[in-house]
Short mmCIF file of C-alpha atoms in Angstrom, two decimals:
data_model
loop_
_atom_site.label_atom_id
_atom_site.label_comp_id
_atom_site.label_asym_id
_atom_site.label_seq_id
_atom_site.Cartn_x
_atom_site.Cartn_y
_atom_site.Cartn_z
CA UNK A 1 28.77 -22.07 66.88
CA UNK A 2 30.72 -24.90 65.36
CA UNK A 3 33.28 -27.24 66.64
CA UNK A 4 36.92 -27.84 64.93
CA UNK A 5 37.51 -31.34 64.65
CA UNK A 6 40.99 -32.50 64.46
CA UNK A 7 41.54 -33.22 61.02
CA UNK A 8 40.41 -29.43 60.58
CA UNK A 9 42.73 -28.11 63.63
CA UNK A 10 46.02 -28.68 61.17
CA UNK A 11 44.73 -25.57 58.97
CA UNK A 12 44.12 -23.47 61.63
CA UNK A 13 47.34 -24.25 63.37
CA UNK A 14 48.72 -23.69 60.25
CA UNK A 15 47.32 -20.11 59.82
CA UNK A 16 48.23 -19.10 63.06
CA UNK A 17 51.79 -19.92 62.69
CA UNK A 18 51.86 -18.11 59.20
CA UNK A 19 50.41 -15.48 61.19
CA UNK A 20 52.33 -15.50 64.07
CA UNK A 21 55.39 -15.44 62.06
CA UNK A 22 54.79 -12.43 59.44
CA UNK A 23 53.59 -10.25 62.28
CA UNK A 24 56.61 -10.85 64.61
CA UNK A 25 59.05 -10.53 61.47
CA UNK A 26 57.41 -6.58 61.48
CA UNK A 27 57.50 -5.61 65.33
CA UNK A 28 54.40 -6.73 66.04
CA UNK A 29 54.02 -8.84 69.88
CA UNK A 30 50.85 -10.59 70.98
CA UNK A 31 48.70 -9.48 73.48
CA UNK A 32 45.56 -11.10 75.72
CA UNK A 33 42.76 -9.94 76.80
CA UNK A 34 39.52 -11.26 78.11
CA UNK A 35 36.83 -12.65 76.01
CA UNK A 36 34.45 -10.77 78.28
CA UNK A 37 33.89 -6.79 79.08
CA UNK A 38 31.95 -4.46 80.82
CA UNK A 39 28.84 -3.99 77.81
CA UNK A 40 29.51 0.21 78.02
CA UNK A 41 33.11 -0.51 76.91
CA UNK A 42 31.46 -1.67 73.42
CA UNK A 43 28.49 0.65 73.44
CA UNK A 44 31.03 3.86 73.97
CA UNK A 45 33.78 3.00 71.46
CA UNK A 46 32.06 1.11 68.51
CA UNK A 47 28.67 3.60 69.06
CA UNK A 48 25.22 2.70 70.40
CA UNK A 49 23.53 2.95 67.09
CA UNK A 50 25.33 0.36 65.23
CA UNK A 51 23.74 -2.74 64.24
CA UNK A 52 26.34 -4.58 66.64
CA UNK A 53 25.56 -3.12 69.77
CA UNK A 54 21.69 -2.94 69.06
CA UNK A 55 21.62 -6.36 68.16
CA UNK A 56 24.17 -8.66 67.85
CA UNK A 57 25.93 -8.49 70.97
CA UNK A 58 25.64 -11.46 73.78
CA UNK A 59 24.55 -9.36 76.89
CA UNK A 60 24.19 -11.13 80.33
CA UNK A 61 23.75 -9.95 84.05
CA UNK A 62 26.26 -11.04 86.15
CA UNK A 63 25.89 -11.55 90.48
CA UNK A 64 27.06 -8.18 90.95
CA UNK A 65 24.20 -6.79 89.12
CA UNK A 66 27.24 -5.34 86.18
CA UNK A 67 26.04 -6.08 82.77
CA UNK A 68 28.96 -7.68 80.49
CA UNK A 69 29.19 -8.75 76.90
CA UNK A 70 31.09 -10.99 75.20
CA UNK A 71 33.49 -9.42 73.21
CA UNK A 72 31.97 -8.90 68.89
CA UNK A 73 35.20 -7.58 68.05
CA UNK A 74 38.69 -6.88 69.51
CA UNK A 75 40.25 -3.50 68.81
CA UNK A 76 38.41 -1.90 71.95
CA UNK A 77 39.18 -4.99 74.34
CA UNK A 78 43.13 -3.85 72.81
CA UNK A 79 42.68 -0.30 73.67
CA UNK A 80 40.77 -1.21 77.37
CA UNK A 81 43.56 -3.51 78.05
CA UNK A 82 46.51 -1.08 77.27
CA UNK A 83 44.68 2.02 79.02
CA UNK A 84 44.16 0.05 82.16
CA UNK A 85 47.86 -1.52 82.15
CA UNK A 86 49.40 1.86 80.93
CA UNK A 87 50.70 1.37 77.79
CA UNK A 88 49.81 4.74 76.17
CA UNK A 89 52.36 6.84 77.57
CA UNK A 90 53.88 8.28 74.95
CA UNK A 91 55.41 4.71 73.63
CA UNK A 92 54.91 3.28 70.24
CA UNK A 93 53.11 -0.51 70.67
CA UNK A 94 52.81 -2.71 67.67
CA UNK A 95 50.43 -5.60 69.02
CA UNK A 96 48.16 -8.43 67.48
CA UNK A 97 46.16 -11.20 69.04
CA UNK A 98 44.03 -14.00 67.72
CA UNK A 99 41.23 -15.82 69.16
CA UNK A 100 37.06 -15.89 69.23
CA UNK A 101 34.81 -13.38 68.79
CA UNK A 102 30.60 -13.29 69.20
CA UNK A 103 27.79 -11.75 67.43
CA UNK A 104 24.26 -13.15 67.25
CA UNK A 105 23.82 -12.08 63.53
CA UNK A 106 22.39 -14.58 60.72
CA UNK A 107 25.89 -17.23 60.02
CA UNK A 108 26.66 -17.64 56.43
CA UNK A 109 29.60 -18.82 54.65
CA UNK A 110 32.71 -18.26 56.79
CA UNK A 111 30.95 -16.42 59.82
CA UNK A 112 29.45 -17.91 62.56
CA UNK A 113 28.17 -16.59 66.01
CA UNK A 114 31.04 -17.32 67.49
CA UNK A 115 34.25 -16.83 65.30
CA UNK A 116 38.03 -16.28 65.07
CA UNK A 117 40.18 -13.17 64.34
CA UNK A 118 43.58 -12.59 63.61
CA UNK A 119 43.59 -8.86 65.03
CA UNK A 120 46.40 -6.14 64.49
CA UNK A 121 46.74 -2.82 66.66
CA UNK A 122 49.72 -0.18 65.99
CA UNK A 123 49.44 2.92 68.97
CA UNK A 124 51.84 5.47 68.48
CA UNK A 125 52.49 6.96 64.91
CA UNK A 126 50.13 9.18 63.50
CA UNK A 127 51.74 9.14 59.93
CA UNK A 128 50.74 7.00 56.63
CA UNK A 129 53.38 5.30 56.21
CA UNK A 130 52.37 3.01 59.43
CA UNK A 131 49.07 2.93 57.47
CA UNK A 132 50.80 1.88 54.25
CA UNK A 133 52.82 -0.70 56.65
CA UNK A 134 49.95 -2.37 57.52
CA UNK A 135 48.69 -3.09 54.04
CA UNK A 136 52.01 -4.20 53.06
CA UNK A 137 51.94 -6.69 56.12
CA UNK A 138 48.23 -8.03 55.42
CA UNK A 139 49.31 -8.31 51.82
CA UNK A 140 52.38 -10.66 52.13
CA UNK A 141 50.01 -12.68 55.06
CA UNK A 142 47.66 -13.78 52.46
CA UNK A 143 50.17 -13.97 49.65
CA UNK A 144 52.05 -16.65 52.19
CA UNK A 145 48.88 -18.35 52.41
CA UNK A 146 48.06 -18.58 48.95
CA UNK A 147 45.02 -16.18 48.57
CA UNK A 148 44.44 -15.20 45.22
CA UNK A 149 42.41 -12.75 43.36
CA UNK A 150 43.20 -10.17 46.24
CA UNK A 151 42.37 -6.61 45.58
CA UNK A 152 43.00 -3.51 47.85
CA UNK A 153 40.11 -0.88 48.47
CA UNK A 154 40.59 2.40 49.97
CA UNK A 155 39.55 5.37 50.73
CA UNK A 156 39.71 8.07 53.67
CA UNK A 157 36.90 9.11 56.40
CA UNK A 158 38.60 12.23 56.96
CA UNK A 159 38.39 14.18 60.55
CA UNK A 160 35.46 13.85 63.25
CA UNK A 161 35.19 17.63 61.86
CA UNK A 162 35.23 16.73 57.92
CA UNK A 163 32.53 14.10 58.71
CA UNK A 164 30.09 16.49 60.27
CA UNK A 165 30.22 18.70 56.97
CA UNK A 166 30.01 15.43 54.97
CA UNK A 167 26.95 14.30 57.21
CA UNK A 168 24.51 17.45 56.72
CA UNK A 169 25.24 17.41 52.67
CA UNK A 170 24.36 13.50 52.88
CA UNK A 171 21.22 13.32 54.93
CA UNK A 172 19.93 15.90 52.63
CA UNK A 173 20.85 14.04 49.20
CA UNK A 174 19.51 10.73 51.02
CA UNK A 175 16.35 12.68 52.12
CA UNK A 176 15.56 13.55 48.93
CA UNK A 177 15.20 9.48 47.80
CA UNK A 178 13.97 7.94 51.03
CA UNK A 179 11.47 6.56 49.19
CA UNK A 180 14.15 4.43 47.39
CA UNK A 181 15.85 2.97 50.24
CA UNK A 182 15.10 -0.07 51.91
CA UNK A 183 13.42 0.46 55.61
CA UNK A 184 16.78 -0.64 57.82
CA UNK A 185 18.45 2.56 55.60
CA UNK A 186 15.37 4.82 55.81
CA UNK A 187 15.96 4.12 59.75
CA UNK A 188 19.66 4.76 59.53
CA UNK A 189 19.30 8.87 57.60
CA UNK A 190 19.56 10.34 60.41
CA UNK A 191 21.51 8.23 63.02
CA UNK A 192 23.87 6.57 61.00
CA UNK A 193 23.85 8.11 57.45
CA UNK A 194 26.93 6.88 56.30
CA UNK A 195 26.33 3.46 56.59
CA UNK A 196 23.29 3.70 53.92
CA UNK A 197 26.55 4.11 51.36
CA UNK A 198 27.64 0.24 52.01
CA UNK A 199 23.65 -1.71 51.99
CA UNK A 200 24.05 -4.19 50.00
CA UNK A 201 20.07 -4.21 48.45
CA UNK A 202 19.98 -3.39 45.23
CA UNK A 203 17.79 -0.45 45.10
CA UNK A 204 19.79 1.70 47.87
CA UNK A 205 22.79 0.96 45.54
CA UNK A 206 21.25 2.65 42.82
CA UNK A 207 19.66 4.92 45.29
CA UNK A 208 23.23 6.26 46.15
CA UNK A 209 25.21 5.92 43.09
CA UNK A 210 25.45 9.87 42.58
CA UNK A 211 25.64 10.44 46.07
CA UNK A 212 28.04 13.37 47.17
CA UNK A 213 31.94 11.37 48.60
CA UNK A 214 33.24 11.90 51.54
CA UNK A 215 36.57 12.82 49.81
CA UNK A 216 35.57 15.49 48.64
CA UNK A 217 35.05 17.28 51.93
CA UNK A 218 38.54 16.24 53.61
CA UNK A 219 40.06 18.71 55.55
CA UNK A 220 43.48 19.76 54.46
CA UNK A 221 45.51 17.55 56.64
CA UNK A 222 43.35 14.68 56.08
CA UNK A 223 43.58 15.18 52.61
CA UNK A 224 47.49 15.60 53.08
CA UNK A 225 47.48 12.52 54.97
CA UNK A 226 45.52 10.48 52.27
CA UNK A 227 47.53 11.75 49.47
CA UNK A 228 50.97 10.30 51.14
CA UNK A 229 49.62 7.46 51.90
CA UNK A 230 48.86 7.12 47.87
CA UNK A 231 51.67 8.13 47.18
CA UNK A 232 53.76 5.22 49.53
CA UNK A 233 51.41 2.54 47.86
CA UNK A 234 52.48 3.98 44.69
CA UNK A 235 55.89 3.70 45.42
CA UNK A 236 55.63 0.36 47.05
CA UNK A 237 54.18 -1.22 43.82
CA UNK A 238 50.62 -1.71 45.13
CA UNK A 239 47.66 -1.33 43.01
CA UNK A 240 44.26 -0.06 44.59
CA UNK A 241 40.80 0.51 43.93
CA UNK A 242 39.43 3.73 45.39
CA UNK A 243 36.06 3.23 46.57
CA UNK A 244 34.01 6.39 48.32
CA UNK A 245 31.77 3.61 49.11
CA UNK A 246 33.84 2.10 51.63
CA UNK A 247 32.92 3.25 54.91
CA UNK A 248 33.49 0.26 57.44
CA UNK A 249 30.81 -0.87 60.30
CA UNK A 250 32.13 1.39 63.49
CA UNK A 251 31.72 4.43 64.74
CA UNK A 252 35.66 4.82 65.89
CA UNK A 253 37.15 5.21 62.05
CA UNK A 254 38.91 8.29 61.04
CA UNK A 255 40.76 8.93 57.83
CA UNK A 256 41.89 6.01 56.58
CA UNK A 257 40.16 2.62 55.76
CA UNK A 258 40.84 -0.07 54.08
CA UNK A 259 39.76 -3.75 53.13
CA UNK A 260 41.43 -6.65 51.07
CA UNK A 261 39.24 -8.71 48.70
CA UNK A 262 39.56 -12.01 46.98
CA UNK A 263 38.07 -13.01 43.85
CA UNK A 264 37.28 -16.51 45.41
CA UNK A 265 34.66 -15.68 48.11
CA UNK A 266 31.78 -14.52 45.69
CA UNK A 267 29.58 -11.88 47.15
CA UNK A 268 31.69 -12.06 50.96
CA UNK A 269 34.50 -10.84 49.20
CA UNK A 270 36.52 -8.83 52.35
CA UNK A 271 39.45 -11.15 53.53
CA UNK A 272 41.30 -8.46 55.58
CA UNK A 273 39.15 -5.02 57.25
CA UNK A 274 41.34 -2.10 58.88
CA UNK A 275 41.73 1.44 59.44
CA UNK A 276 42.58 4.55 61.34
CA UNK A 277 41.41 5.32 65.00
CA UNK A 278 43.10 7.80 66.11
CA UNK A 279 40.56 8.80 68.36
CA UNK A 280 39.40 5.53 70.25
CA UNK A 281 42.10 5.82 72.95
CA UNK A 282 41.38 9.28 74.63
CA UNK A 283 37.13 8.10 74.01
CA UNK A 284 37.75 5.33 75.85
CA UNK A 285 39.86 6.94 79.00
CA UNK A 286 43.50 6.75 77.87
CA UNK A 287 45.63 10.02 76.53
CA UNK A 288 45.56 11.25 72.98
CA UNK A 289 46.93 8.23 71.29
CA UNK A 290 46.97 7.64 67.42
CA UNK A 291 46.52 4.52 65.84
CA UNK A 292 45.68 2.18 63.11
CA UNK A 293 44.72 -1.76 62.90
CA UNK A 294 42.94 -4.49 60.78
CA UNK A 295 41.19 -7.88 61.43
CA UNK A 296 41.27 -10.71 59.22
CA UNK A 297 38.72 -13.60 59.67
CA UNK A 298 40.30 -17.15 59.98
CA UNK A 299 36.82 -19.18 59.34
CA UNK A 300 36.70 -17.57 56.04
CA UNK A 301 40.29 -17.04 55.07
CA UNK A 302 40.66 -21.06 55.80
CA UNK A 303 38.14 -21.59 52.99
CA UNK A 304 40.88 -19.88 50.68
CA UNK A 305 43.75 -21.84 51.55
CA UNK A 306 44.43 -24.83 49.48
CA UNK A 307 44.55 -28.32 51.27
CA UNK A 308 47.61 -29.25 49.89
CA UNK A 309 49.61 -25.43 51.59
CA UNK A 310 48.37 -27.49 54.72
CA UNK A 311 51.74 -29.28 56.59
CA UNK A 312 49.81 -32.97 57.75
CA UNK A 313 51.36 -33.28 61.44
CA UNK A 314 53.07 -36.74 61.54
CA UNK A 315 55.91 -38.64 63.57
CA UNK A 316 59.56 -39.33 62.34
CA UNK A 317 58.80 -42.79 63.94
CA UNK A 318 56.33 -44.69 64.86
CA UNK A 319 56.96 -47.59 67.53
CA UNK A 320 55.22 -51.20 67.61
CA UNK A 321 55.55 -53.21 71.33
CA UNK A 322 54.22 -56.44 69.76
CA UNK A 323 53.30 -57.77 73.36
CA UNK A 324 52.80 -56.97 77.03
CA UNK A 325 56.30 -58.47 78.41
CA UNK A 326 57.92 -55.53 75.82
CA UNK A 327 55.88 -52.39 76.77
CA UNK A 328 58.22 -50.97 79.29
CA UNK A 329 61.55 -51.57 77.00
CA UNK A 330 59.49 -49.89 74.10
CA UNK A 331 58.24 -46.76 76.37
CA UNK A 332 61.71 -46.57 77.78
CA UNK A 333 62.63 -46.46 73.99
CA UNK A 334 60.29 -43.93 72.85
CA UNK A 335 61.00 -41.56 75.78
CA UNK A 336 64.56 -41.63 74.91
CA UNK A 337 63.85 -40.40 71.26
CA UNK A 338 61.70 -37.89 72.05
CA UNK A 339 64.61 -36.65 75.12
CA UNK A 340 67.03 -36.59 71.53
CA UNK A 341 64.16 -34.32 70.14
CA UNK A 342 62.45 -37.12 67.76
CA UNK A 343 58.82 -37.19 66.88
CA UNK A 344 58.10 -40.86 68.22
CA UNK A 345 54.52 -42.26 68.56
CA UNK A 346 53.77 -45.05 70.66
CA UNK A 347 51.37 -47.28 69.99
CA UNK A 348 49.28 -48.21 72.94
CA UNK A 349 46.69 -51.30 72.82
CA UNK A 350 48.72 -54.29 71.25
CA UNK A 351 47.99 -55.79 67.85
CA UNK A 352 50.05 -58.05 65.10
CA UNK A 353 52.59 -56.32 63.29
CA UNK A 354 50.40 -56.45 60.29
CA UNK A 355 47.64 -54.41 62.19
CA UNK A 356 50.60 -52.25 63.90
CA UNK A 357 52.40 -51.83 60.45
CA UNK A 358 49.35 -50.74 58.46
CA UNK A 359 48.52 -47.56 61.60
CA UNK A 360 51.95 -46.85 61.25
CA UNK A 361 51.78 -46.39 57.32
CA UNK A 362 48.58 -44.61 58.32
CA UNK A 363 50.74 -42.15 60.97
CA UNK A 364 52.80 -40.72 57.72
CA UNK A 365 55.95 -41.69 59.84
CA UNK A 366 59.32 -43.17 57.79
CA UNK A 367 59.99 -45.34 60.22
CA UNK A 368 58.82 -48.20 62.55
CA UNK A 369 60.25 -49.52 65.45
CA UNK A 370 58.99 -52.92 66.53
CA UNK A 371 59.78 -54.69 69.40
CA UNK A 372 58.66 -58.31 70.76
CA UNK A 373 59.90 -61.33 72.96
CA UNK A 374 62.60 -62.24 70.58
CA UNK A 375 64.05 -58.69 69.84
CA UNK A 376 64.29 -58.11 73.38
CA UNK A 377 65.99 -61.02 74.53
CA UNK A 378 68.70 -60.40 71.35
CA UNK A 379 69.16 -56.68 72.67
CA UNK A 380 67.61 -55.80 69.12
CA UNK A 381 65.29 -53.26 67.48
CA UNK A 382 63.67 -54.58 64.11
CA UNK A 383 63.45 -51.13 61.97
CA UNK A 384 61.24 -50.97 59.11
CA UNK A 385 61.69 -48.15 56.72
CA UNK A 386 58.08 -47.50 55.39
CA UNK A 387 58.48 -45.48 52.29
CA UNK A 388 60.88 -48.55 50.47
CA UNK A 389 59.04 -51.67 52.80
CA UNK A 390 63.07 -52.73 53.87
CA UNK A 391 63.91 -53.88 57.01
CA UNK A 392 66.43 -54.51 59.52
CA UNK A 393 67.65 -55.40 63.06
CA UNK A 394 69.71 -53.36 65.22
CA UNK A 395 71.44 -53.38 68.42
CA UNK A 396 69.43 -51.17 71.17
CA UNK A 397 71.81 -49.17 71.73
CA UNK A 398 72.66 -48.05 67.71
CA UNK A 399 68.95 -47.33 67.36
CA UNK A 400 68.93 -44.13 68.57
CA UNK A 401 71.72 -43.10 66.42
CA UNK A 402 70.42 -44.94 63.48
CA UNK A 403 66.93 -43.05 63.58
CA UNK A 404 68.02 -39.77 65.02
CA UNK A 405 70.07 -39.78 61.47
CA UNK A 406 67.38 -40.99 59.26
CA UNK A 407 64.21 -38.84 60.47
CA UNK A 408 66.41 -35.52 60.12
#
């Protein structure tokens, strides 16, 4: 767990408006669900033998004697949330949502126990190009934020039906070397055999480097599907890397998968994660619904955007009551700019102009207002214009006029 102080909170702001405003400029609306769930809502769609629901999830016990979890990801919250309020009736829903996640796993760079997504679910189509969309989307998200060294790494899981095929042939190949593999992948053969294919420990990576790929036992539409989808990236300009080694974490993948890498992260390289579910929604409850989402980490994307991409929040003007006897004149003032739409802050707490002058260089604002005994007897506002050091006095009632013009 960490806290985000405020000179952090700009970045993040930041992101989430970049976000925010790519994914509405494609269709997609946000949506909010709860941060906690019923714990077989996880166990049934992201499967009971992953390493997530074995042992990274928060668990607890509630009154009621229900056991809930806090949520370690968000694409089956999504799907819970639109079953239960009806969505999947034979709509299309383009949705996204951002906000914290939790998994009691070992923190590292740019993950922590509890940490932030920027989540993206599409229910409806089950064709590639809303696959292909998707990438595209992620793509000019990162681009906006300035991530470089990105690289885009596919490959296809095929059908529930492809996979069992796939499964048999693997166990046996991974049989046949169990010596080789570490003892987390000698547990995983025969529960979760796919997943030996991404362990990062050196000897199961040479273990499995002539292993038999998945994409060569894709059913015809699944190969159909993957070969359009190849084809639109083509077409669209996009290089890609294909990688039979790219199988993703959860049980609730089909066909297509996908992650975004950067060249800046070292050995954490995945920026963006996504993929095809098209079977989550009728697991879970809901009718046969198609679909297709990614997640992108904020904590680590953050630590690939530059400082100076960052917009520093600051006022248009800043406003200096040099005594007591002026602090309702200079409120009165300040609430009048901001009523015009001005970004006015107020200094509360008294000071000399020299000690009021230097916070207001300090605030980033072009402006200062200051007001004491003498101005307000003469009707006047002294205005200092920060960036050249001139000054001047005004009538009251020409400053809002004066600074509504020069702040725009």
């Amino acid at each position: 767990m960490n806290d985000i102080l405020p000179d952090e909170a700009a970045a993040w702001q930041h992101l989430e408006t970049e976000a925010r405003r790519v994914l509405e400029a494609y269709g997609y609306r946000e949506i909010r669900f709860p941060h906690v769930e019923r714990l077989e809502l996880f166990a049934r769609s992201i499967g009971e033998d992953t390493d997530i629901v074995e042992k990274e999830m928060y668990t607890f016990e509630d009154t009621g004697g229900e056991i809930l979890a806090l949520r370690p990801e968000g694409t089956a919250g999504c799907v819970r949330a639109g079953i239960t309020n009806g969505l999947f009736r034979g709509q299309t829903h383009r949705l996204y949502y951002l906000g914290p996640m939790f998994r009691h796993e070992r923190p590292q760079k740019g993950r922590y126990r509890q940490f932030h997504q920027v989540g993206v679910e599409a229910f409806g189509p089950a064709t590639p190009d809303l696959d292909v969309e998707q990438i595209l989307m992620a793509r000019r998200l990162l681009q906006d934020l300035g991530v470089e060294g990105l690289t885009l790494h596919l490959n296809s899981l095929g059908k529930p039906a492809d996979r069992r095929v796939y499964r048999e042939e693997l166990v046996g190949f991974l049989e046949a070397r169990r010596d080789s593999l570490c003892e987390t992948c000698q547990e995983r053969i025969q529960r979760s055999p796919m997943r030996v294919l991404d362990c990062k420990v050196p000897t199961c990576q040479e273990a499995v480097a002539e292993a038999p790929e998945i994409t060569d036992f894709l059913g015809e539409e699944s190969r159909a599907h993957f070969d359009r989808l190849r084809a639109l990236l083509d077409a669209a300009g996009v290089p890609y890397e294909l990688n039979p080694r790219l199988v993703r974490g959860l049980d609730y993948y089909t066909d297509t998968v996908y992650e975004w890498t950067s060249d800046q992260l070292g050995s954490q390289a995945t920026v963006v994660a996504g993929g095809r579910y098209d079977g989550l929604v009728e697991e879970i409850g809901g009718p046969s619904t198609p679909a297709v989402g990614f997640a992108l980490g904020i904590e680590r994307l953050l630590a690939l955007v530059a400082p100076e991409r960052v917009p520093e929040p600051h006022p248009s003007v800043f406003i200096a009551p040099l005594d007591a006897a002026v602090e309702t004149d200079a409120m009165a003032l300040a609430e009048s700019l901001r009523d015009r739409g001005v970004s006015a802050w107020y200094h509360c707490g008294g000071g000399s102009l020299k000690s009021q002058l230097k916070k207001a260089d300090r605030s980033g604002a072009r402006l200062a207002l200051v007001l004491g005994e003498q101005e307000q007897a003469e009707g006047t506002v002294l205005v200092r214009d920060l960036a050249s050091g001139e000054q001047e006095a005004l009538a009251r009632r020409e400053v809002e006029d004066h600074v509504v013009h020069r702040s725009s």
